[in-house]
Each structure stands twice: as structure tokens, then as C-alpha cells.
Amino acid sequence: MVIGTSDYKPEVKVVERQNGRVLNVTIEYWPFKMIFARKGNKKVSLISFRRYDESRDEPDWVPPMYFNPAIKVARGIFSSEHG
């Protein structure tokens, strides 16, 4: 199985809210777990990530093939609270 293909999709695990406002979103997209938060009024940023595949060294970045689909999902969650 090839990682990063349509076999896996970004999956929302946690949406943390305070007073009805989204604070951060945790998304798993194997082999990464990424946490996104709002920075400023419109911008959504990756604030933390972890790689589950222990056979490799911990990366210091998330490859675009994982990051781009995940941040799209996160942006959708943050923007949906404004209707």
C-alpha cells in the first residue's frame, strides 16, 4: 500500500472549542497527527505535529502531500463557524 494516496484521507479527531469558538483542530492523516490553530483573524497555522511511523527519525516538517489536504480540512472547520 502506498502512503499518501487515496487509501488514506485526512480524518478530524478533535475539535476543541471555547465559548462556541473553535480553538484548534486535530487531524490525523497517516502517518501524521497534526494540530491546527487560528492565528489572527483568518489565518490557520500548523502548531504541532507527530509522525506515527516509528521506523524513521522524527521529521522536522510535514511533506506537502500530507499537509495540503489536512490544512484544507482544518480551514473548512474554522470557516464554518462564521456561516
Short mmCIF file of N, CA and C in Angstrom, two decimals:
data_model
loop_
_atom_site.label_atom_id
_atom_site.label_comp_id
_atom_site.label_asym_id
_atom_site.label_seq_id
_atom_site.Cartn_x
_atom_site.Cartn_y
_atom_site.Cartn_z
N MET A 1 0.84 -1.18 0.00
CA MET A 1 0.00 0.00 0.00
C MET A 1 0.89 1.25 0.00
N VAL A 2 0.53 2.22 -0.78
CA VAL A 2 1.33 3.44 -0.88
C VAL A 2 0.74 4.50 0.04
N ILE A 3 1.57 5.00 0.92
CA ILE A 3 1.14 6.05 1.84
C ILE A 3 0.94 7.35 1.06
N GLY A 4 -0.08 8.09 1.42
CA GLY A 4 -0.31 9.39 0.78
C GLY A 4 -1.19 9.31 -0.45
N THR A 5 -1.73 8.14 -0.74
CA THR A 5 -2.64 8.02 -1.87
C THR A 5 -4.07 8.05 -1.33
N SER A 6 -5.02 7.75 -2.17
CA SER A 6 -6.42 7.81 -1.77
C SER A 6 -6.79 6.72 -0.76
N ASP A 7 -5.84 5.81 -0.44
CA ASP A 7 -6.11 4.80 0.59
C ASP A 7 -6.32 5.46 1.95
N TYR A 8 -5.71 6.60 2.17
CA TYR A 8 -5.84 7.34 3.41
C TYR A 8 -6.37 8.73 3.10
N LYS A 9 -7.17 9.26 4.02
CA LYS A 9 -7.70 10.61 3.87
C LYS A 9 -7.54 11.33 5.21
N PRO A 10 -7.45 12.66 5.19
CA PRO A 10 -7.38 13.39 6.46
C PRO A 10 -8.64 13.12 7.28
N GLU A 11 -8.46 12.80 8.55
CA GLU A 11 -9.59 12.48 9.42
C GLU A 11 -9.56 13.40 10.64
N VAL A 12 -10.66 14.10 10.87
CA VAL A 12 -10.76 15.00 12.02
C VAL A 12 -10.94 14.16 13.28
N LYS A 13 -10.06 14.36 14.25
CA LYS A 13 -10.12 13.60 15.50
C LYS A 13 -10.69 14.44 16.64
N VAL A 14 -10.26 15.69 16.77
CA VAL A 14 -10.69 16.54 17.87
C VAL A 14 -10.92 17.96 17.35
N VAL A 15 -12.04 18.54 17.74
CA VAL A 15 -12.26 19.97 17.51
C VAL A 15 -12.45 20.58 18.89
N GLU A 16 -11.46 21.34 19.33
CA GLU A 16 -11.52 21.94 20.66
C GLU A 16 -12.15 23.32 20.56
N ARG A 17 -13.17 23.54 21.39
CA ARG A 17 -13.90 24.81 21.36
C ARG A 17 -13.89 25.47 22.74
N GLN A 18 -14.02 26.79 22.71
CA GLN A 18 -14.20 27.55 23.94
C GLN A 18 -15.24 28.62 23.65
N ASN A 19 -16.31 28.63 24.41
CA ASN A 19 -17.42 29.56 24.20
C ASN A 19 -17.95 29.49 22.77
N GLY A 20 -18.00 28.29 22.21
CA GLY A 20 -18.53 28.10 20.87
C GLY A 20 -17.57 28.40 19.75
N ARG A 21 -16.41 28.95 20.06
CA ARG A 21 -15.42 29.31 19.04
C ARG A 21 -14.38 28.19 18.93
N VAL A 22 -14.02 27.83 17.71
CA VAL A 22 -13.03 26.78 17.51
C VAL A 22 -11.65 27.29 17.91
N LEU A 23 -10.99 26.58 18.82
CA LEU A 23 -9.63 26.94 19.24
C LEU A 23 -8.59 26.22 18.40
N ASN A 24 -8.74 24.89 18.31
CA ASN A 24 -7.82 24.13 17.47
C ASN A 24 -8.49 22.86 16.97
N VAL A 25 -7.87 22.30 15.93
CA VAL A 25 -8.40 21.12 15.26
C VAL A 25 -7.27 20.10 15.16
N THR A 26 -7.53 18.87 15.60
CA THR A 26 -6.55 17.79 15.46
C THR A 26 -6.99 16.90 14.30
N ILE A 27 -6.08 16.71 13.35
CA ILE A 27 -6.36 15.91 12.16
C ILE A 27 -5.31 14.82 12.04
N GLU A 28 -5.75 13.59 11.81
CA GLU A 28 -4.83 12.50 11.54
C GLU A 28 -4.86 12.19 10.05
N TYR A 29 -3.68 12.10 9.48
CA TYR A 29 -3.52 11.71 8.08
C TYR A 29 -2.29 10.82 8.08
N TRP A 30 -2.54 9.52 8.19
CA TRP A 30 -1.46 8.56 8.40
C TRP A 30 -0.29 8.83 7.47
N PRO A 31 0.95 8.88 7.99
CA PRO A 31 1.37 8.61 9.37
C PRO A 31 1.51 9.85 10.25
N PHE A 32 0.80 10.93 9.96
CA PHE A 32 0.94 12.16 10.74
C PHE A 32 -0.30 12.49 11.56
N LYS A 33 -0.08 13.09 12.71
CA LYS A 33 -1.13 13.71 13.51
C LYS A 33 -0.76 15.19 13.56
N MET A 34 -1.68 16.06 13.11
CA MET A 34 -1.39 17.48 13.02
C MET A 34 -2.42 18.27 13.81
N ILE A 35 -1.96 19.31 14.49
CA ILE A 35 -2.86 20.20 15.23
C ILE A 35 -2.77 21.59 14.60
N PHE A 36 -3.93 22.10 14.22
CA PHE A 36 -4.01 23.42 13.59
C PHE A 36 -4.73 24.37 14.52
N ALA A 37 -4.32 25.65 14.50
CA ALA A 37 -4.98 26.68 15.30
C ALA A 37 -5.11 27.94 14.46
N ARG A 38 -6.04 28.80 14.88
CA ARG A 38 -6.22 30.07 14.18
C ARG A 38 -5.14 31.04 14.66
N LYS A 39 -4.53 31.71 13.72
CA LYS A 39 -3.56 32.76 14.02
C LYS A 39 -4.09 34.04 13.41
N GLY A 40 -4.51 34.97 14.24
CA GLY A 40 -5.10 36.19 13.72
C GLY A 40 -6.54 35.95 13.33
N ASN A 41 -7.04 36.76 12.43
CA ASN A 41 -8.46 36.72 12.08
C ASN A 41 -8.79 35.60 11.11
N LYS A 42 -8.00 35.41 10.07
CA LYS A 42 -8.35 34.45 9.01
C LYS A 42 -7.35 33.31 8.87
N LYS A 43 -6.12 33.51 9.30
CA LYS A 43 -5.07 32.55 9.02
C LYS A 43 -5.15 31.31 9.94
N VAL A 44 -4.93 30.14 9.34
CA VAL A 44 -4.88 28.88 10.08
C VAL A 44 -3.46 28.34 9.96
N SER A 45 -2.86 27.96 11.08
CA SER A 45 -1.47 27.51 11.08
C SER A 45 -1.32 26.15 11.76
N LEU A 46 -0.32 25.42 11.31
CA LEU A 46 0.06 24.16 11.95
C LEU A 46 0.84 24.52 13.21
N ILE A 47 0.36 24.08 14.38
CA ILE A 47 1.08 24.42 15.62
C ILE A 47 1.83 23.23 16.20
N SER A 48 1.45 22.01 15.78
CA SER A 48 2.11 20.83 16.32
C SER A 48 1.86 19.65 15.40
N PHE A 49 2.82 18.74 15.33
CA PHE A 49 2.60 17.52 14.57
C PHE A 49 3.46 16.40 15.12
N ARG A 50 3.06 15.18 14.78
CA ARG A 50 3.79 13.99 15.20
C ARG A 50 3.68 12.95 14.10
N ARG A 51 4.72 12.18 13.93
CA ARG A 51 4.69 11.09 12.96
C ARG A 51 4.55 9.78 13.72
N TYR A 52 3.60 8.94 13.30
CA TYR A 52 3.36 7.66 13.99
C TYR A 52 4.31 6.56 13.55
N ASP A 53 4.87 6.67 12.36
CA ASP A 53 5.76 5.64 11.83
C ASP A 53 7.09 5.70 12.59
N GLU A 54 7.28 4.81 13.53
CA GLU A 54 8.45 4.85 14.40
C GLU A 54 9.72 4.33 13.73
N SER A 55 9.60 3.76 12.54
CA SER A 55 10.78 3.20 11.88
C SER A 55 11.69 4.28 11.30
N ARG A 56 11.22 5.51 11.28
CA ARG A 56 12.03 6.61 10.75
C ARG A 56 12.31 7.63 11.85
N ASP A 57 13.28 8.47 11.59
CA ASP A 57 13.54 9.58 12.51
C ASP A 57 12.37 10.55 12.46
N GLU A 58 12.17 11.26 13.55
CA GLU A 58 11.11 12.27 13.58
C GLU A 58 11.44 13.36 12.56
N PRO A 59 10.51 13.70 11.69
CA PRO A 59 10.77 14.75 10.71
C PRO A 59 10.66 16.12 11.35
N ASP A 60 11.26 17.12 10.73
CA ASP A 60 11.11 18.47 11.24
C ASP A 60 10.12 19.27 10.40
N TRP A 61 9.41 18.59 9.51
CA TRP A 61 8.38 19.23 8.69
C TRP A 61 7.42 18.16 8.18
N VAL A 62 6.25 18.60 7.72
CA VAL A 62 5.25 17.69 7.15
C VAL A 62 5.27 17.86 5.64
N PRO A 63 5.50 16.80 4.87
CA PRO A 63 5.52 16.92 3.41
C PRO A 63 4.18 17.46 2.88
N PRO A 64 4.22 18.25 1.80
CA PRO A 64 3.01 18.86 1.24
C PRO A 64 1.91 17.85 0.90
N MET A 65 2.28 16.63 0.51
CA MET A 65 1.25 15.65 0.15
C MET A 65 0.36 15.27 1.34
N TYR A 66 0.83 15.53 2.56
CA TYR A 66 0.03 15.31 3.76
C TYR A 66 -0.53 16.63 4.30
N PHE A 67 0.32 17.66 4.28
CA PHE A 67 -0.05 18.95 4.86
C PHE A 67 -1.19 19.63 4.10
N ASN A 68 -1.09 19.70 2.78
CA ASN A 68 -2.08 20.46 1.99
C ASN A 68 -3.51 19.94 2.16
N PRO A 69 -3.77 18.63 2.04
CA PRO A 69 -5.15 18.16 2.25
C PRO A 69 -5.62 18.39 3.70
N ALA A 70 -4.72 18.24 4.66
CA ALA A 70 -5.10 18.39 6.07
C ALA A 70 -5.46 19.84 6.39
N ILE A 71 -4.67 20.79 5.90
CA ILE A 71 -4.98 22.20 6.22
C ILE A 71 -6.25 22.65 5.52
N LYS A 72 -6.56 22.05 4.37
CA LYS A 72 -7.83 22.36 3.70
C LYS A 72 -9.01 21.98 4.59
N VAL A 73 -8.94 20.80 5.19
CA VAL A 73 -9.99 20.34 6.09
C VAL A 73 -10.08 21.27 7.31
N ALA A 74 -8.92 21.61 7.88
CA ALA A 74 -8.90 22.49 9.06
C ALA A 74 -9.49 23.86 8.73
N ARG A 75 -9.11 24.42 7.59
CA ARG A 75 -9.66 25.73 7.20
C ARG A 75 -11.17 25.67 7.07
N GLY A 76 -11.68 24.56 6.54
CA GLY A 76 -13.12 24.40 6.40
C GLY A 76 -13.83 24.42 7.75
N ILE A 77 -13.22 23.79 8.75
CA ILE A 77 -13.82 23.76 10.08
C ILE A 77 -13.80 25.15 10.71
N PHE A 78 -12.66 25.84 10.60
CA PHE A 78 -12.58 27.19 11.16
C PHE A 78 -13.53 28.15 10.46
N SER A 79 -13.65 28.06 9.15
CA SER A 79 -14.51 28.99 8.42
C SER A 79 -15.99 28.68 8.59
N SER A 80 -16.33 27.44 8.91
CA SER A 80 -17.74 27.07 9.05
C SER A 80 -18.41 27.72 10.25
N GLU A 81 -17.63 28.14 11.24
CA GLU A 81 -18.24 28.75 12.42
C GLU A 81 -18.77 30.15 12.12
N HIS A 82 -18.38 30.71 10.97
CA HIS A 82 -18.86 32.04 10.59
C HIS A 82 -20.04 31.96 9.64
N GLY A 83 -20.43 30.74 9.26
CA GLY A 83 -21.58 30.55 8.40
C GLY A 83 -21.28 30.88 6.99
#
